[in-house]
PDB file of C-alpha atoms in Angstrom:
ATOM      1  CA  MET A   1    -110.543 147.723 172.197  1.00 42.00           C
ATOM      2  CA  ARG A   2    -108.997 146.902 168.887  1.00 42.00           C
ATOM      3  CA  ARG A   3    -105.725 146.038 170.650  1.00 44.00           C
ATOM      4  CA  ALA A   4    -107.503 143.723 173.117  1.00 42.00           C
ATOM      5  CA  ALA A   5    -109.388 141.975 170.293  1.00 41.00           C
ATOM      6  CA  LEU A   6    -106.171 141.452 168.393  1.00 37.00           C
ATOM      7  CA  LEU A   7    -104.511 139.932 171.440  1.00 38.00           C
ATOM      8  CA  LEU A   8    -107.482 137.613 171.965  1.00 37.00           C
ATOM      9  CA  LEU A   9    -107.336 136.461 168.343  1.00 36.00           C
ATOM     10  CA  LEU A  10    -103.629 135.796 168.587  1.00 38.00           C
ATOM     11  CA  CYS A  11    -104.218 133.726 171.717  1.00 41.00           C
ATOM     12  CA  TRP A  12    -106.861 131.526 170.070  1.00 41.00           C
ATOM     13  CA  ALA A  13    -105.079 131.002 166.732  1.00 43.00           C
ATOM     14  CA  PRO A  14    -102.570 128.392 167.974  1.00 46.00           C
ATOM     15  CA  LEU A  15    -105.370 126.443 169.580  1.00 41.00           C
ATOM     16  CA  ALA A  16    -107.357 126.338 166.315  1.00 44.00           C
ATOM     17  CA  CYS A  17    -104.290 125.239 164.426  1.00 41.00           C
ATOM     18  CA  GLU A  18    -103.675 122.462 166.930  1.00 46.00           C
ATOM     19  CA  GLU A  19    -107.262 121.186 166.602  1.00 47.00           C
ATOM     20  CA  ALA A  20    -107.120 121.111 162.785  1.00 47.00           C
ATOM     21  CA  ALA A  21    -103.783 119.299 162.611  1.00 50.00           C
ATOM     22  CA  PRO A  22    -104.129 115.590 161.466  1.00 53.00           C
ATOM     23  CA  VAL A  23    -103.212 112.831 163.872  1.00 52.00           C
ATOM     24  CA  LEU A  24    -100.312 110.919 162.362  1.00 51.00           C
ATOM     25  CA  PRO A  25     -99.509 107.239 163.212  1.00 52.00           C
ATOM     26  CA  THR A  26     -96.523 106.587 165.327  1.00 53.00           C
ATOM     27  CA  PRO A  27     -93.564 105.798 163.043  1.00 56.00           C
ATOM     28  CA  GLY A  28     -92.736 102.031 162.964  1.00 55.00           C
ATOM     29  CA  ALA A  29     -96.070 100.830 164.497  1.00 50.00           C
ATOM     30  CA  PRO A  30     -97.302  97.529 162.894  1.00 57.00           C
ATOM     31  CA  PRO A  31    -100.700  97.561 161.060  1.00 59.00           C
ATOM     32  CA  ALA A  32    -103.664  96.078 162.899  1.00 55.00           C
ATOM     33  CA  ALA A  33    -103.979  92.302 162.315  1.00 63.00           C
ATOM     34  CA  PRO A  34    -107.022  91.302 160.192  1.00 79.00           C
ATOM     35  CA  ASP A  35    -109.836  89.499 161.960  1.00 89.00           C
ATOM     36  CA  ARG A  36    -109.651  85.926 160.657  1.00 92.00           C
ATOM     37  CA  MET A  37    -112.200  84.413 163.007  1.00 94.00           C
ATOM     38  CA  PRO A  38    -115.241  84.778 160.681  1.00 94.00           C
ATOM     39  CA  GLN A  39    -113.411  82.813 157.987  1.00 95.00           C
ATOM     40  CA  LEU A  40    -112.267  80.232 160.533  1.00 95.00           C
ATOM     41  CA  GLU A  41    -115.802  79.865 161.912  1.00 96.00           C
ATOM     42  CA  ALA A  42    -117.058  79.137 158.388  1.00 96.00           C
ATOM     43  CA  LEU A  43    -114.413  76.427 157.956  1.00 96.00           C
ATOM     44  CA  TRP A  44    -115.350  74.950 161.323  1.00 97.00           C
ATOM     45  CA  ARG A  45    -119.011  74.701 160.262  1.00 97.00           C
ATOM     46  CA  GLU A  46    -117.938  72.928 157.074  1.00 97.00           C
ATOM     47  CA  SER A  47    -115.899  70.485 159.137  1.00 97.00           C
ATOM     48  CA  VAL A  48    -118.920  69.723 161.343  1.00 97.00           C
ATOM     49  CA  GLN A  49    -121.042  68.977 158.272  1.00 97.00           C
ATOM     50  CA  HIS A  50    -118.232  66.841 156.846  1.00 96.00           C
ATOM     51  CA  ARG A  51    -117.969  64.846 160.085  1.00 97.00           C
ATOM     52  CA  SER A  52    -121.730  64.384 160.433  1.00 97.00           C
ATOM     53  CA  ALA A  53    -122.241  63.194 156.849  1.00 95.00           C
ATOM     54  CA  HIS A  54    -119.386  60.694 156.921  1.00 96.00           C
ATOM     55  CA  ARG A  55    -120.156  59.355 160.388  1.00 96.00           C
ATOM     56  CA  ALA A  56    -123.725  58.770 159.213  1.00 96.00           C
ATOM     57  CA  MET A  57    -122.385  56.943 156.149  1.00 95.00           C
ATOM     58  CA  ALA A  58    -120.248  54.729 158.376  1.00 96.00           C
ATOM     59  CA  ASP A  59    -123.208  53.974 160.645  1.00 96.00           C
ATOM     60  CA  ASN A  60    -125.304  52.984 157.600  1.00 95.00           C
ATOM     61  CA  ALA A  61    -122.829  50.409 156.249  1.00 95.00           C
ATOM     62  CA  ALA A  62    -124.724  47.425 157.687  1.00 94.00           C
ATOM     63  CA  SER A  63    -128.077  48.816 156.558  1.00 95.00           C
ATOM     64  CA  LEU A  64    -126.767  49.304 153.021  1.00 95.00           C
ATOM     65  CA  ALA A  65    -125.618  45.665 152.966  1.00 95.00           C
ATOM     66  CA  HIS A  66    -129.203  44.596 153.740  1.00 95.00           C
ATOM     67  CA  ASP A  67    -130.453  46.917 150.990  1.00 95.00           C
ATOM     68  CA  VAL A  68    -128.177  45.167 148.486  1.00 95.00           C
ATOM     69  CA  GLU A  69    -129.632  41.775 149.429  1.00 95.00           C
ATOM     70  CA  ARG A  70    -133.193  43.096 149.334  1.00 95.00           C
ATOM     71  CA  SER A  71    -132.777  44.672 145.897  1.00 94.00           C
ATOM     72  CA  ALA A  72    -131.474  41.372 144.498  1.00 92.00           C
ATOM     73  CA  ARG A  73    -134.501  39.556 145.921  1.00 94.00           C
ATOM     74  CA  MET A  74    -136.843  42.135 144.411  1.00 94.00           C
ATOM     75  CA  LEU A  75    -135.348  41.649 140.947  1.00 95.00           C
ATOM     76  CA  ASP A  76    -135.734  37.890 141.349  1.00 93.00           C
ATOM     77  CA  THR A  77    -139.327  38.263 142.509  1.00 94.00           C
ATOM     78  CA  VAL A  78    -140.360  40.140 139.353  1.00 93.00           C
ATOM     79  CA  GLU A  79    -138.423  37.597 137.235  1.00 93.00           C
ATOM     80  CA  ALA A  80    -136.202  40.323 135.867  1.00 96.00           C
ATOM     81  CA  PHE A  81    -133.152  38.089 135.450  1.00 96.00           C
ATOM     82  CA  ARG A  82    -135.170  35.351 133.750  1.00 95.00           C
ATOM     83  CA  ARG A  83    -136.614  37.664 131.122  1.00 96.00           C
ATOM     84  CA  VAL A  84    -133.599  40.005 130.958  1.00 97.00           C
ATOM     85  CA  PRO A  85    -130.484  37.958 131.763  1.00 97.00           C
ATOM     86  CA  VAL A  86    -127.119  39.460 132.625  1.00 97.00           C
ATOM     87  CA  VAL A  87    -124.810  39.197 129.607  1.00 97.00           C
ATOM     88  CA  ALA A  88    -121.125  40.088 129.413  1.00 95.00           C
ATOM     89  CA  ALA A  89    -120.008  42.259 126.502  1.00 93.00           C
ATOM     90  CA  ALA A  90    -117.976  39.378 125.064  1.00 94.00           C
ATOM     91  CA  ASP A  91    -121.080  37.169 125.039  1.00 97.00           C
ATOM     92  CA  ALA A  92    -123.485  39.594 123.364  1.00 96.00           C
ATOM     93  CA  GLU A  93    -123.310  37.898 119.959  1.00 96.00           C
ATOM     94  CA  LYS A  94    -123.791  34.507 121.575  1.00 97.00           C
ATOM     95  CA  ASP A  95    -126.864  35.833 123.377  1.00 97.00           C
ATOM     96  CA  ALA A  96    -128.199  37.238 120.087  1.00 97.00           C
ATOM     97  CA  ALA A  97    -127.973  33.740 118.579  1.00 97.00           C
ATOM     98  CA  ALA A  98    -129.847  32.368 121.598  1.00 97.00           C
ATOM     99  CA  VAL A  99    -132.577  34.974 121.080  1.00 98.00           C
ATOM    100  CA  GLN A 100    -132.891  34.017 117.418  1.00 98.00           C
ATOM    101  CA  ALA A 101    -133.261  30.334 118.371  1.00 97.00           C
ATOM    102  CA  ALA A 102    -135.873  31.217 121.005  1.00 97.00           C
ATOM    103  CA  VAL A 103    -137.935  33.269 118.536  1.00 97.00           C
ATOM    104  CA  LEU A 104    -137.832  30.486 115.945  1.00 97.00           C
ATOM    105  CA  ALA A 105    -138.908  27.920 118.546  1.00 97.00           C
ATOM    106  CA  TYR A 106    -141.699  30.218 119.733  1.00 97.00           C
ATOM    107  CA  ALA A 107    -143.004  30.699 116.188  1.00 96.00           C
ATOM    108  CA  LYS A 108    -142.864  26.943 115.574  1.00 95.00           C
ATOM    109  CA  ARG A 109    -145.053  26.311 118.625  1.00 95.00           C
ATOM    110  CA  LEU A 110    -147.552  28.767 117.168  1.00 95.00           C
ATOM    111  CA  GLY A 111    -147.459  26.969 113.805  1.00 95.00           C
ATOM    112  CA  LEU A 112    -145.909  29.963 112.053  1.00 95.00           C
ATOM    113  CA  LYS A 113    -143.164  29.827 109.481  1.00 94.00           C
ATOM    114  CA  VAL A 114    -140.944  32.850 110.001  1.00 95.00           C
ATOM    115  CA  GLU A 115    -137.597  34.341 109.124  1.00 96.00           C
ATOM    116  CA  VAL A 116    -135.728  35.946 112.000  1.00 97.00           C
ATOM    117  CA  GLU A 117    -132.799  38.343 112.045  1.00 97.00           C
ATOM    118  CA  VAL A 118    -131.199  39.506 115.297  1.00 97.00           C
ATOM    119  CA  ARG A 119    -128.646  42.300 115.555  1.00 96.00           C
ATOM    120  CA  VAL A 120    -126.758  43.448 118.643  1.00 94.00           C
ATOM    121  CA  ALA A 121    -127.122  47.189 119.154  1.00 92.00           C
ATOM    122  CA  PRO A 122    -123.858  49.085 119.827  1.00 90.00           C
ATOM    123  CA  ALA A 123    -122.949  49.310 123.479  1.00 88.00           C
ATOM    124  CA  THR A 124    -123.118  52.601 125.349  1.00 88.00           C
ATOM    125  CA  ALA A 125    -119.992  53.734 127.174  1.00 89.00           C
ATOM    126  CA  ALA A 126    -120.020  52.645 130.811  1.00 87.00           C
ATOM    127  CA  PRO A 127    -119.115  55.056 133.640  1.00 88.00           C
ATOM    128  CA  PRO A 128    -115.428  55.313 134.571  1.00 92.00           C
ATOM    129  CA  ALA A 129    -114.034  52.767 137.006  1.00 94.00           C
ATOM    130  CA  GLU A 130    -113.578  55.459 139.673  1.00 96.00           C
ATOM    131  CA  VAL A 131    -116.062  58.194 140.538  1.00 96.00           C
ATOM    132  CA  ASP A 132    -115.703  61.127 142.906  1.00 95.00           C
ATOM    133  CA  ALA A 133    -117.832  60.230 145.926  1.00 94.00           C
ATOM    134  CA  ALA A 134    -118.876  63.858 146.333  1.00 90.00           C
ATOM    135  CA  GLU A 135    -120.298  63.942 142.796  1.00 91.00           C
ATOM    136  CA  GLY A 136    -122.181  60.633 143.034  1.00 91.00           C
ATOM    137  CA  LEU A 137    -123.463  58.565 140.107  1.00 94.00           C
ATOM    138  CA  ARG A 138    -126.726  57.914 138.284  1.00 94.00           C
ATOM    139  CA  TYR A 139    -126.689  55.315 135.532  1.00 96.00           C
ATOM    140  CA  GLU A 140    -128.399  56.075 132.260  1.00 95.00           C
ATOM    141  CA  ILE A 141    -130.731  53.306 131.046  1.00 95.00           C
ATOM    142  CA  PRO A 142    -128.578  52.348 128.005  1.00 95.00           C
ATOM    143  CA  GLN A 143    -125.614  51.879 130.342  1.00 95.00           C
ATOM    144  CA  VAL A 144    -127.367  49.046 132.176  1.00 96.00           C
ATOM    145  CA  LEU A 145    -129.763  47.713 129.538  1.00 96.00           C
ATOM    146  CA  GLY A 146    -128.408  46.162 126.343  1.00 96.00           C
ATOM    147  CA  THR A 147    -130.582  45.643 123.266  1.00 97.00           C
ATOM    148  CA  HIS A 148    -130.908  43.138 120.446  1.00 97.00           C
ATOM    149  CA  GLY A 149    -132.765  44.473 117.425  1.00 97.00           C
ATOM    150  CA  VAL A 150    -135.094  41.741 116.126  1.00 98.00           C
ATOM    151  CA  GLU A 151    -136.881  41.569 112.766  1.00 98.00           C
ATOM    152  CA  VAL A 152    -139.459  38.828 112.121  1.00 97.00           C
ATOM    153  CA  ARG A 153    -140.974  38.163 108.678  1.00 96.00           C
ATOM    154  CA  PHE A 154    -143.974  35.937 108.130  1.00 93.00           C
ATOM    155  CA  GLY A 155    -146.598  35.366 105.476  1.00 88.00           C
ATOM    156  CA  GLN A 156    -150.238  36.395 105.917  1.00 87.00           C
ATOM    157  CA  GLY A 157    -149.432  39.310 108.181  1.00 89.00           C
ATOM    158  CA  LEU A 158    -153.037  40.152 108.995  1.00 90.00           C
ATOM    159  CA  GLU A 159    -153.463  36.714 110.546  1.00 92.00           C
ATOM    160  CA  SER A 160    -149.966  35.826 111.686  1.00 93.00           C
ATOM    161  CA  GLY A 161    -149.043  39.215 113.181  1.00 94.00           C
ATOM    162  CA  PRO A 162    -151.666  39.279 115.946  1.00 95.00           C
ATOM    163  CA  LYS A 163    -151.015  35.607 116.662  1.00 94.00           C
ATOM    164  CA  PHE A 164    -147.272  36.173 117.038  1.00 96.00           C
ATOM    165  CA  VAL A 165    -147.614  39.230 119.282  1.00 95.00           C
ATOM    166  CA  GLY A 166    -150.508  37.875 121.308  1.00 92.00           C
ATOM    167  CA  ASP A 167    -148.508  35.400 123.420  1.00 90.00           C
ATOM    168  CA  LEU A 168    -145.039  36.940 123.649  1.00 94.00           C
ATOM    169  CA  ASN A 169    -144.886  36.064 127.361  1.00 93.00           C
ATOM    170  CA  ALA A 170    -144.291  32.469 126.271  1.00 94.00           C
ATOM    171  CA  LEU A 171    -141.084  33.515 124.513  1.00 94.00           C
ATOM    172  CA  GLY A 172    -139.253  33.634 127.827  1.00 93.00           C
ATOM    173  CA  ARG A 173    -137.357  36.832 126.952  1.00 96.00           C
ATOM    174  CA  LEU A 174    -138.717  40.360 127.134  1.00 97.00           C
ATOM    175  CA  PHE A 175    -139.564  41.204 123.501  1.00 97.00           C
ATOM    176  CA  GLU A 176    -140.957  44.704 122.982  1.00 97.00           C
ATOM    177  CA  PRO A 177    -142.588  45.254 119.540  1.00 97.00           C
ATOM    178  CA  THR A 178    -141.575  48.664 118.186  1.00 96.00           C
ATOM    179  CA  GLY A 179    -143.094  48.749 114.687  1.00 97.00           C
ATOM    180  CA  ALA A 180    -144.666  46.647 111.938  1.00 97.00           C
ATOM    181  CA  ARG A 181    -146.004  46.759 108.406  1.00 96.00           C
ATOM    182  CA  ILE A 182    -147.867  44.558 105.937  1.00 95.00           C
ATOM    183  CA  GLY A 183    -146.583  44.517 102.371  1.00 91.00           C
ATOM    184  CA  LYS A 184    -148.685  44.455  99.207  1.00 87.00           C
ATOM    185  CA  ASP A 185    -148.078  40.718  98.970  1.00 90.00           C
ATOM    186  CA  GLY A 186    -149.536  40.259 102.460  1.00 91.00           C
ATOM    187  CA  GLU A 187    -146.162  39.601 104.076  1.00 94.00           C
ATOM    188  CA  GLY A 188    -145.906  40.871 107.645  1.00 95.00           C
ATOM    189  CA  VAL A 189    -142.768  42.410 109.103  1.00 96.00           C
ATOM    190  CA  LEU A 190    -142.408  42.995 112.830  1.00 97.00           C
ATOM    191  CA  ARG A 191    -139.513  44.761 114.485  1.00 97.00           C
ATOM    192  CA  GLY A 192    -138.804  44.831 118.154  1.00 97.00           C
ATOM    193  CA  GLN A 193    -136.204  44.816 120.898  1.00 97.00           C
ATOM    194  CA  VAL A 194    -135.110  42.005 123.166  1.00 98.00           C
ATOM    195  CA  TYR A 195    -133.227  43.188 126.237  1.00 97.00           C
ATOM    196  CA  PHE A 196    -130.366  41.996 128.404  1.00 97.00           C
ATOM    197  CA  PHE A 197    -128.659  43.503 131.420  1.00 97.00           C
ATOM    198  CA  ARG A 198    -125.078  44.532 130.855  1.00 96.00           C
ATOM    199  CA  ASP A 199    -122.613  42.776 133.138  1.00 96.00           C
ATOM    200  CA  LEU A 200    -121.307  45.864 134.943  1.00 95.00           C
ATOM    201  CA  GLN A 201    -118.633  46.043 137.600  1.00 95.00           C
ATOM    202  CA  PRO A 202    -119.495  48.413 140.468  1.00 96.00           C
ATOM    203  CA  VAL A 203    -117.608  51.681 140.330  1.00 97.00           C
ATOM    204  CA  LYS A 204    -115.202  52.662 143.093  1.00 96.00           C
ATOM    205  CA  PHE A 205    -116.290  55.783 144.908  1.00 96.00           C
ATOM    206  CA  VAL A 206    -113.163  57.777 145.708  1.00 96.00           C
ATOM    207  CA  ARG A 207    -113.090  60.121 148.696  1.00 94.00           C
ATOM    208  CA  LYS A 208    -111.060  63.236 148.048  1.00 93.00           C
ATOM    209  CA  PRO A 209    -109.792  65.540 150.819  1.00 92.00           C
ATOM    210  CA  PRO A 210    -112.440  68.180 151.591  1.00 94.00           C
ATOM    211  CA  ALA A 211    -111.749  71.587 150.077  1.00 92.00           C
ATOM    212  CA  PHE A 212    -111.849  73.337 153.434  1.00 94.00           C
ATOM    213  CA  ALA A 213    -108.927  71.254 154.762  1.00 94.00           C
ATOM    214  CA  ALA A 214    -106.526  72.852 152.278  1.00 93.00           C
ATOM    215  CA  LYS A 215    -107.349  76.315 153.650  1.00 94.00           C
ATOM    216  CA  LEU A 216    -106.177  75.524 157.165  1.00 94.00           C
ATOM    217  CA  SER A 217    -102.528  76.081 156.198  1.00 92.00           C
ATOM    218  CA  GLU A 218    -103.319  79.764 155.619  1.00 92.00           C
ATOM    219  CA  PHE A 219    -103.693  80.328 159.355  1.00 92.00           C
ATOM    220  CA  THR A 220    -100.061  80.880 160.320  1.00 93.00           C
ATOM    221  CA  ALA A 221     -99.131  82.245 163.735  1.00 92.00           C
ATOM    222  CA  PRO A 222    -102.631  81.696 165.085  1.00 93.00           C
ATOM    223  CA  THR A 223    -103.964  83.490 168.115  1.00 93.00           C
ATOM    224  CA  PRO A 224    -105.116  81.402 171.083  1.00 94.00           C
ATOM    225  CA  ALA A 225    -108.746  81.678 169.933  1.00 94.00           C
ATOM    226  CA  GLU A 226    -107.778  80.645 166.395  1.00 93.00           C
ATOM    227  CA  SER A 227    -105.703  77.748 167.717  1.00 95.00           C
ATOM    228  CA  ALA A 228    -108.708  76.441 169.630  1.00 96.00           C
ATOM    229  CA  ARG A 229    -110.904  76.482 166.509  1.00 95.00           C
ATOM    230  CA  LEU A 230    -108.168  74.938 164.353  1.00 96.00           C
ATOM    231  CA  SER A 231    -107.828  72.128 166.885  1.00 96.00           C
ATOM    232  CA  GLN A 232    -111.583  71.459 166.731  1.00 97.00           C
ATOM    233  CA  ILE A 233    -111.503  71.332 162.926  1.00 97.00           C
ATOM    234  CA  GLN A 234    -108.614  68.868 162.983  1.00 97.00           C
ATOM    235  CA  ASP A 235    -110.513  66.764 165.512  1.00 97.00           C
ATOM    236  CA  ASN A 236    -113.543  66.617 163.180  1.00 97.00           C
ATOM    237  CA  LEU A 237    -111.289  65.420 160.363  1.00 97.00           C
ATOM    238  CA  ALA A 238    -109.722  62.811 162.634  1.00 97.00           C
ATOM    239  CA  GLN A 239    -113.158  61.485 163.651  1.00 97.00           C
ATOM    240  CA  VAL A 240    -113.939  60.844 159.984  1.00 97.00           C
ATOM    241  CA  GLU A 241    -110.671  59.044 159.359  1.00 96.00           C
ATOM    242  CA  ALA A 242    -111.222  56.885 162.441  1.00 97.00           C
ATOM    243  CA  VAL A 243    -114.183  55.225 160.661  1.00 97.00           C
ATOM    244  CA  SER A 244    -112.684  55.241 157.163  1.00 96.00           C
ATOM    245  CA  ALA A 245    -112.961  51.432 156.834  1.00 96.00           C
ATOM    246  CA  GLN A 246    -116.717  51.535 157.503  1.00 97.00           C
ATOM    247  CA  ILE A 247    -117.100  54.456 155.100  1.00 97.00           C
ATOM    248  CA  GLU A 248    -115.331  52.571 152.303  1.00 97.00           C
ATOM    249  CA  GLN A 249    -117.540  49.545 152.987  1.00 97.00           C
ATOM    250  CA  ALA A 250    -120.650  51.714 152.804  1.00 97.00           C
ATOM    251  CA  PHE A 251    -119.535  53.220 149.492  1.00 97.00           C
ATOM    252  CA  ALA A 252    -118.887  49.716 148.116  1.00 97.00           C
ATOM    253  CA  HIS A 253    -122.441  48.651 149.012  1.00 97.00           C
ATOM    254  CA  GLN A 254    -123.766  51.869 147.543  1.00 96.00           C
ATOM    255  CA  ALA A 255    -121.966  51.174 144.256  1.00 97.00           C
ATOM    256  CA  VAL A 256    -123.716  47.798 143.975  1.00 97.00           C
ATOM    257  CA  MET A 257    -127.037  49.408 144.869  1.00 96.00           C
ATOM    258  CA  LYS A 258    -126.592  51.931 142.058  1.00 96.00           C
ATOM    259  CA  ILE A 259    -126.562  49.068 139.537  1.00 97.00           C
ATOM    260  CA  SER A 260    -129.524  47.259 141.108  1.00 96.00           C
ATOM    261  CA  THR A 261    -131.572  50.453 141.297  1.00 96.00           C
ATOM    262  CA  ALA A 262    -130.835  51.305 137.664  1.00 96.00           C
ATOM    263  CA  ARG A 263    -131.715  47.775 136.556  1.00 97.00           C
ATOM    264  CA  PHE A 264    -135.008  47.873 138.424  1.00 96.00           C
ATOM    265  CA  ARG A 265    -135.838  51.248 136.881  1.00 96.00           C
ATOM    266  CA  ALA A 266    -134.901  50.072 133.376  1.00 97.00           C
ATOM    267  CA  TYR A 267    -136.864  46.837 133.743  1.00 97.00           C
ATOM    268  CA  GLY A 268    -139.931  48.639 135.047  1.00 96.00           C
ATOM    269  CA  GLU A 269    -139.942  51.080 132.135  1.00 97.00           C
ATOM    270  CA  ALA A 270    -139.462  48.258 129.606  1.00 97.00           C
ATOM    271  CA  ILE A 271    -142.302  46.241 131.144  1.00 96.00           C
ATOM    272  CA  GLU A 272    -144.577  49.273 131.018  1.00 96.00           C
ATOM    273  CA  ARG A 273    -143.885  49.739 127.309  1.00 96.00           C
ATOM    274  CA  TYR A 274    -144.272  46.002 126.669  1.00 96.00           C
ATOM    275  CA  ASN A 275    -147.673  45.899 128.379  1.00 95.00           C
ATOM    276  CA  LYS A 276    -148.941  48.640 126.064  1.00 94.00           C
ATOM    277  CA  ALA A 277    -147.593  47.038 122.883  1.00 94.00           C
ATOM    278  CA  THR A 278    -149.953  45.177 120.536  1.00 94.00           C
ATOM    279  CA  TRP A 279    -149.905  44.213 116.869  1.00 95.00           C
ATOM    280  CA  ALA A 280    -152.227  47.159 116.192  1.00 95.00           C
ATOM    281  CA  THR A 281    -149.975  49.700 117.957  1.00 96.00           C
ATOM    282  CA  ALA A 282    -146.960  48.259 116.131  1.00 96.00           C
ATOM    283  CA  LEU A 283    -148.727  48.677 112.771  1.00 95.00           C
ATOM    284  CA  ALA A 284    -149.699  52.222 113.727  1.00 96.00           C
ATOM    285  CA  ARG A 285    -146.044  53.082 114.321  1.00 95.00           C
ATOM    286  CA  GLY A 286    -145.025  51.581 111.009  1.00 94.00           C
ATOM    287  CA  LEU A 287    -141.445  50.950 109.953  1.00 92.00           C
TER     288      LEU A 287
END
């Protein structure tokens, strides 16, 4: 029995050794190619979004042109350009002199003898001439709205102050009182701001190649399935370029609209502050 058991064990041993032996790769076989389709599908989806957004922009070019005209009419309707004229940077000092003359004439009509000083506030840096279209642009109020600091001095402040502030609409320019005081001698001092729109040139929105387009060169020796997707991505890019003229036109209208929208916002906020301003609120703020 022991001999038979030994023979049986010897018969099974080679089989066990064969089962435990590791399976080695065939020498010289190339590694399996990585699956690039998930990455390519993601790029294709980006190209679809890119095509849809830019085709929509091209289709909206005519509508944006109407928006530009409508925004100009709206500013005219609220008399924005009459009360806050557009002034070039080179003409700011000249406009300050015009404001001083207007304040003196206004005080004379009221029968008030005043001294007026007008100072041009420093200009805020304008946006660059070219802006990445993907980043967009939102003007800050000081970039579109210039300011003249005005100081008015008159005798008998308790009487003259309310009279001067009470009919500022007749001045013709938007004059927002910001502070006042009455000295021991009864002299009144009023400070305020008179606004003007800066004469801005619309920025140029620059379209840069989409980031996903640069990744297409990574797909060398594409498979048939990859080639089909690559062709679709290239077609989406070509559809955008086919309407590039309309896209540029739409961006040009949009650049003008950015200025009009910012002016309307700035004017609305200034009017709101002006409507709340009185001689009493100016005195409460002090100087």
